Coordinates of C-alpha atoms in Angstrom, one line a residue:
X1 CA -133.2 24.5 -131.0
X2 CA -129.5 23.8 -130.6
X3 CA -128.4 20.3 -129.7
X4 CA -127.7 19.6 -126.0
X5 CA -123.9 19.9 -125.9
X6 CA -123.6 18.4 -122.4
X7 CA -121.6 15.2 -122.0
X8 CA -124.0 12.2 -121.8
X9 CA -123.7 10.0 -118.7
X10 CA -124.7 6.3 -118.9
X11 CA -125.2 4.5 -115.5
X12 CA -124.7 0.8 -115.4
X13 CA -126.2 -1.1 -112.4
X14 CA -126.7 -4.7 -111.5
X15 CA -126.0 -7.2 -108.7
X16 CA -122.6 -8.7 -108.2
X17 CA -122.1 -11.3 -110.9
X18 CA -124.8 -9.9 -113.2
X19 CA -122.3 -9.1 -116.0
X20 CA -121.2 -5.5 -115.4
X21 CA -117.5 -6.4 -115.7
X22 CA -118.2 -8.3 -118.9
X23 CA -120.0 -5.3 -120.3
X24 CA -117.2 -2.9 -119.3
X25 CA -114.6 -5.1 -120.9
X26 CA -116.6 -5.0 -124.1
X27 CA -116.5 -1.2 -124.0
X28 CA -112.7 -1.3 -124.0
X29 CA -112.8 -3.5 -127.1
X30 CA -115.3 -1.3 -129.0
X31 CA -113.8 1.4 -131.2
X32 CA -117.1 3.4 -131.4
X33 CA -116.9 3.8 -127.6
X34 CA -113.2 4.6 -127.4
X35 CA -113.9 8.3 -126.5
X36 CA -115.5 7.3 -123.2
X37 CA -114.7 8.0 -119.6
X38 CA -115.4 4.9 -117.5
X39 CA -115.9 5.3 -113.8
X40 CA -115.6 1.9 -112.1
X41 CA -115.6 0.4 -108.7
X42 CA -112.3 -1.4 -109.1
X43 CA -109.9 -0.8 -112.1
X44 CA -108.2 -4.2 -111.6
X45 CA -111.3 -6.2 -112.1
X46 CA -111.7 -5.2 -115.8
X47 CA -108.2 -6.3 -116.8
X48 CA -106.8 -3.2 -118.4
X49 CA -103.0 -3.8 -117.9
X50 CA -102.4 -4.7 -121.6
X51 CA -104.3 -1.6 -122.6
X52 CA -102.5 0.8 -120.2
X53 CA -101.0 3.8 -122.0
X54 CA -100.5 6.3 -119.2
X55 CA -101.2 6.5 -115.5
X56 CA -102.4 10.1 -114.7
X57 CA -102.7 9.6 -110.9
X58 CA -103.4 6.8 -108.5
X59 CA -107.0 6.3 -109.7
X60 CA -107.1 7.6 -113.3
X61 CA -105.5 5.9 -116.3
X62 CA -105.4 6.6 -120.0
X63 CA -105.8 3.5 -122.2
X64 CA -104.3 2.9 -125.7
X65 CA -107.8 3.0 -127.3
X66 CA -108.4 6.5 -126.0
X67 CA -110.6 5.5 -123.1
X68 CA -110.1 7.2 -119.7
X69 CA -110.7 4.8 -116.8
X70 CA -111.2 6.1 -113.3
X71 CA -111.8 4.3 -110.0
X72 CA -114.5 5.7 -107.8
X73 CA -113.4 5.9 -104.2
X74 CA -115.9 8.1 -102.6
X75 CA -118.1 10.9 -103.9
X76 CA -119.1 10.9 -107.6
X77 CA -119.8 14.6 -107.5
X78 CA -116.2 15.5 -106.3
X79 CA -114.7 13.1 -108.9
X80 CA -116.6 14.6 -111.8
X81 CA -115.8 18.1 -110.8
X82 CA -112.1 17.2 -110.5
X83 CA -112.1 15.5 -113.9
X84 CA -113.8 18.4 -115.5
X85 CA -111.3 20.9 -114.1
X86 CA -108.4 18.7 -115.2
X87 CA -109.8 18.3 -118.7
X88 CA -110.2 22.1 -119.0
X89 CA -106.6 22.6 -117.9
X90 CA -105.4 20.1 -120.6
X91 CA -104.3 17.5 -118.1
X92 CA -106.7 14.9 -119.4
X93 CA -107.9 14.3 -122.9
X94 CA -111.5 15.0 -123.9
X95 CA -114.3 12.4 -123.8
X96 CA -117.7 12.2 -125.5
X97 CA -119.5 10.2 -122.9
X98 CA -119.2 9.0 -119.3
X99 CA -120.1 5.4 -118.2
X100 CA -120.6 5.0 -114.5
X101 CA -120.6 1.5 -112.9
X102 CA -122.5 1.4 -109.6
X103 CA -121.7 -1.2 -107.0
X104 CA -123.8 -4.4 -106.9
X105 CA -126.0 -3.2 -104.0
X106 CA -126.3 0.4 -105.0
X107 CA -129.4 2.3 -106.0
X108 CA -128.6 4.2 -109.2
X109 CA -131.1 7.0 -108.3
X110 CA -128.6 9.1 -106.3
X111 CA -126.3 9.2 -109.4
X112 CA -129.1 10.8 -111.3
X113 CA -129.9 13.1 -108.5
X114 CA -126.3 14.3 -108.4
X115 CA -126.4 15.2 -112.1
X116 CA -129.8 17.0 -111.7
X117 CA -129.1 18.9 -108.5
X118 CA -125.5 20.1 -108.8
X119 CA -125.6 23.2 -110.9
X120 CA -122.0 23.1 -112.1
X121 CA -122.2 19.5 -113.0
X122 CA -125.6 20.0 -114.7
X123 CA -124.0 22.5 -117.0
X124 CA -121.5 20.0 -118.3
X125 CA -123.2 16.6 -117.9
X126 CA -126.7 15.1 -118.6
X127 CA -128.1 11.7 -117.7
X128 CA -128.5 9.9 -121.0
X129 CA -129.8 6.6 -119.8
X130 CA -129.6 4.0 -117.1
X131 CA -128.9 0.3 -117.8
X132 CA -129.7 -2.5 -115.4
X133 CA -128.3 -6.0 -115.7
X134 CA -130.5 -8.8 -114.3
X135 CA -129.0 -12.3 -113.8
X136 CA -131.7 -14.7 -114.9
X137 CA -130.0 -17.3 -112.7
X138 CA -130.2 -15.3 -109.5
X139 CA -133.8 -14.9 -108.4
X140 CA -132.6 -15.8 -104.9
X141 CA -130.4 -12.7 -104.8
X142 CA -133.3 -10.5 -105.9
X143 CA -135.5 -11.9 -103.2
X144 CA -132.7 -11.3 -100.6
X145 CA -132.4 -7.6 -101.5
X146 CA -135.8 -6.7 -103.0
X147 CA -135.7 -3.0 -102.4
X148 CA -132.3 -2.4 -104.2
X149 CA -133.2 -4.9 -107.0
X150 CA -136.5 -3.2 -107.7
X151 CA -134.9 0.3 -107.6
X152 CA -132.2 -0.7 -110.1
X153 CA -134.8 -1.9 -112.6
X154 CA -137.2 1.0 -111.8
X155 CA -134.5 3.5 -112.8
X156 CA -133.6 1.8 -116.0
X157 CA -134.3 2.7 -119.6
X158 CA -132.7 -0.6 -120.7
X159 CA -132.8 -3.9 -118.8
X160 CA -130.5 -6.7 -120.1
X161 CA -131.3 -10.2 -118.8
X162 CA -128.0 -11.9 -118.6
X163 CA -126.7 -15.5 -118.2
X164 CA -129.8 -16.9 -119.9
X165 CA -127.6 -19.8 -121.1
X166 CA -127.2 -20.9 -117.5
X167 CA -130.9 -20.5 -116.6
X168 CA -134.0 -22.6 -117.4
X169 CA -136.8 -21.2 -119.6
X170 CA -138.9 -20.8 -116.5
X171 CA -136.2 -18.7 -114.8
X172 CA -135.9 -16.4 -117.8
X173 CA -139.6 -16.0 -118.0
X174 CA -139.8 -15.3 -114.3
X175 CA -137.1 -12.7 -114.6
X176 CA -138.9 -11.0 -117.5
X177 CA -142.2 -11.1 -115.6
X178 CA -140.5 -9.5 -112.5
X179 CA -139.0 -6.8 -114.7
X180 CA -142.4 -6.0 -116.2
X181 CA -144.1 -5.7 -112.9
X182 CA -141.7 -3.0 -111.9
X183 CA -140.9 -1.1 -115.1
X184 CA -143.1 -1.8 -118.1
X185 CA -141.5 0.9 -120.1
X186 CA -137.8 -0.1 -120.3
X187 CA -136.4 -1.7 -123.3
X188 CA -135.7 -5.4 -122.6
X189 CA -132.9 -7.4 -124.1
X190 CA -131.7 -11.0 -123.6
X191 CA -128.0 -12.0 -123.4
X192 CA -126.4 -15.4 -123.3
X193 CA -122.8 -16.7 -123.0
X194 CA -121.7 -13.2 -122.0
X195 CA -122.7 -11.9 -125.4
X196 CA -124.0 -8.4 -124.6
X197 CA -124.6 -6.0 -127.6
X198 CA -122.4 -3.1 -126.6
X199 CA -124.0 -0.9 -129.3
X200 CA -127.0 -0.7 -127.0
X201 CA -125.1 1.6 -124.7
X202 CA -124.8 4.2 -127.3
X203 CA -128.1 3.7 -129.0
X204 CA -130.8 3.6 -126.3
X205 CA -133.2 6.5 -126.2
X206 CA -135.0 7.0 -122.9
X207 CA -138.2 7.5 -124.9
X208 CA -137.9 4.8 -127.6
X209 CA -139.4 2.2 -125.2
X210 CA -141.1 -1.0 -126.2
X211 CA -144.9 -1.2 -126.0
X212 CA -145.5 -0.5 -122.3
X213 CA -146.9 -3.0 -120.0
X214 CA -148.7 -1.0 -117.3
X215 CA -148.4 -2.7 -114.0
X216 CA -150.9 -0.9 -111.8
X217 CA -154.2 -2.7 -111.3
X218 CA -157.5 -1.7 -109.9
X219 CA -158.5 -1.7 -106.2
X220 CA -158.4 0.8 -103.4
X221 CA -156.3 3.8 -104.4
X222 CA -156.4 6.2 -101.5
X223 CA -154.9 9.7 -101.6
X224 CA -151.6 11.2 -102.3
X225 CA -151.0 11.5 -98.6
X226 CA -151.8 7.8 -98.0
X227 CA -149.3 5.3 -99.2
X228 CA -150.8 2.6 -101.4
X229 CA -150.2 -1.0 -100.3
X230 CA -148.6 -2.0 -103.6
X231 CA -144.8 -1.7 -104.1
X232 CA -143.3 -0.5 -107.3
X233 CA -145.6 0.2 -110.3
X234 CA -145.3 2.0 -113.6
X235 CA -147.8 3.9 -115.8
X236 CA -148.0 6.6 -118.3
X237 CA -150.1 9.8 -118.5
X238 CA -150.9 11.4 -121.8
X239 CA -152.3 14.9 -122.4
X240 CA -154.3 15.7 -125.5
X241 CA -153.7 19.5 -125.4
X242 CA -150.5 21.6 -124.9
X243 CA -149.9 22.2 -121.2
X244 CA -149.6 25.5 -119.4
X245 CA -145.9 25.5 -118.3
X246 CA -146.4 27.3 -115.0
X247 CA -149.3 25.1 -114.0
X248 CA -147.3 22.0 -114.8
X249 CA -144.4 23.2 -112.7
X250 CA -146.9 23.8 -109.8
X251 CA -148.2 20.2 -110.3
X252 CA -144.6 18.9 -110.2
X253 CA -143.6 20.9 -107.2
X254 CA -146.7 19.7 -105.2
X255 CA -146.1 16.1 -106.2
X256 CA -142.4 16.3 -105.1
X257 CA -143.3 17.9 -101.8
X258 CA -145.9 15.4 -100.9
X259 CA -144.4 12.2 -102.3
X260 CA -141.0 12.9 -103.7
X261 CA -139.3 9.9 -102.0
X262 CA -141.7 7.6 -103.9
X263 CA -141.0 9.0 -107.4
X264 CA -138.4 6.5 -108.4
X265 CA -138.3 7.8 -112.0
X266 CA -140.3 10.4 -113.9
X267 CA -139.6 11.0 -117.6
X268 CA -141.5 12.4 -120.5
X269 CA -141.8 14.7 -123.5
X270 CA -144.2 17.5 -123.1
X271 CA -145.8 20.1 -125.4
X272 CA -146.2 23.4 -123.7
X273 CA -148.6 26.2 -124.8
X274 CA -147.0 28.8 -127.0
X275 CA -143.7 26.8 -127.4
X276 CA -142.8 25.3 -130.8
X277 CA -140.4 22.6 -129.6
X278 CA -141.4 19.8 -127.3
X279 CA -139.6 19.6 -124.0
X280 CA -137.8 16.8 -122.2
X281 CA -138.7 16.3 -118.5
X282 CA -137.0 13.8 -116.2
X283 CA -136.3 13.4 -112.5
X284 CA -135.7 11.1 -109.7
X285 CA -137.3 11.5 -106.3
X286 CA -137.1 15.1 -105.1
X287 CA -134.7 16.2 -107.9
X288 CA -135.5 17.1 -111.5
X289 CA -133.2 18.0 -114.4
X290 CA -133.8 21.3 -116.1
X291 CA -136.4 21.1 -118.8
X292 CA -134.6 20.9 -122.2
X293 CA -136.3 21.7 -125.5
X294 CA -135.7 19.0 -128.1
X295 CA -133.6 19.7 -131.1
X296 CA -135.4 20.5 -134.4
X297 CA -136.4 17.3 -136.1
X298 CA -136.0 15.1 -133.0
X299 CA -138.5 12.3 -132.7
X300 CA -141.4 13.1 -130.2
X301 CA -144.9 11.9 -129.7
X302 CA -147.8 14.0 -130.9
X303 CA -149.3 14.1 -127.4
X304 CA -147.5 15.1 -124.2
X305 CA -146.4 11.8 -122.6
X306 CA -145.2 11.4 -119.0
X307 CA -144.0 8.1 -117.5
X308 CA -144.1 7.5 -113.8
X309 CA -142.2 4.7 -112.0
X310 CA -143.3 5.0 -108.5
X311 CA -143.5 3.2 -105.1
X312 CA -146.8 2.9 -103.2
X313 CA -148.4 5.7 -105.2
X314 CA -151.5 5.4 -107.4
X315 CA -152.0 6.6 -110.9
X316 CA -155.5 7.9 -110.1
X317 CA -154.2 10.2 -107.4
X318 CA -151.7 11.8 -109.6
X319 CA -154.3 12.3 -112.3
X320 CA -156.7 13.8 -109.7
X321 CA -154.0 16.3 -108.6
X322 CA -153.5 17.5 -112.1
X323 CA -157.2 17.8 -112.9
X324 CA -157.8 19.7 -109.6
X325 CA -155.1 22.2 -110.4
X326 CA -156.3 22.6 -114.0
X327 CA -159.9 23.2 -112.7
X328 CA -158.7 25.8 -110.2
X329 CA -156.7 27.7 -112.9
X330 CA -159.8 28.2 -115.1

């Protein structure tokens, strides 16, 4: 299968003060990432004056290392469409990746939904991964905005715990435990003194996760139509045999209709009946990306594997839906 030629998009989230600006400054100083388009909240905050090569308009600048830097002032969809058209007309140089900084109190999920649901954008861009920065010294901030904090971590493929040099060992451990209760599948990295390994931005694979820590425990599970009392949980489903593609799509459609708002992140690699190449599946809430066959030779698990990061939704109920559909199809 041909390699996915769409431009990868990396979303960076985290509360104010978590280290996003430090990370973006490191992007500017990293030659391997010089062919990037950075979409940021405030250009002035990342200190680019000494890198400034050309100002294309009032919100887009070209830097001397080849990076494009663009300030987000409204709708991401409109901005990406505008940039794409200008690049095709030769008004802007090409770029090999897009790095999007979300605001401190933003849920990164809508960015993913934009890329999945907008057909013109989906032809040119794909969500590569989501990075969440967690300040080990700011548990109070997480408690003050628990919904946004948990959604940022739930959506992430990589979570970087920052400012560990300013935190106690107990605070670092508490931060890691909190991350694990929300998203046991994300890769976790520790950073201190602002030393963030920028190579992680280019090297994270959504499916090269660490050994998962499943967070859902036993107890009353209810049904798909009855919200479970627990908040955010994560778990993985594996399938021993290749899946019927149409039946899986029916399963996904029903799940989205019934509980789409609670599907904070779904991602996996599936083997479908009669298809040689495994297929990448990922979505957020009600919106899923097109299923893409992996390139020949790409790493993939032998079994179909589907990761769910959900809110108030039980693993057993999702399994029951699949088994019921499978039984009815026979």
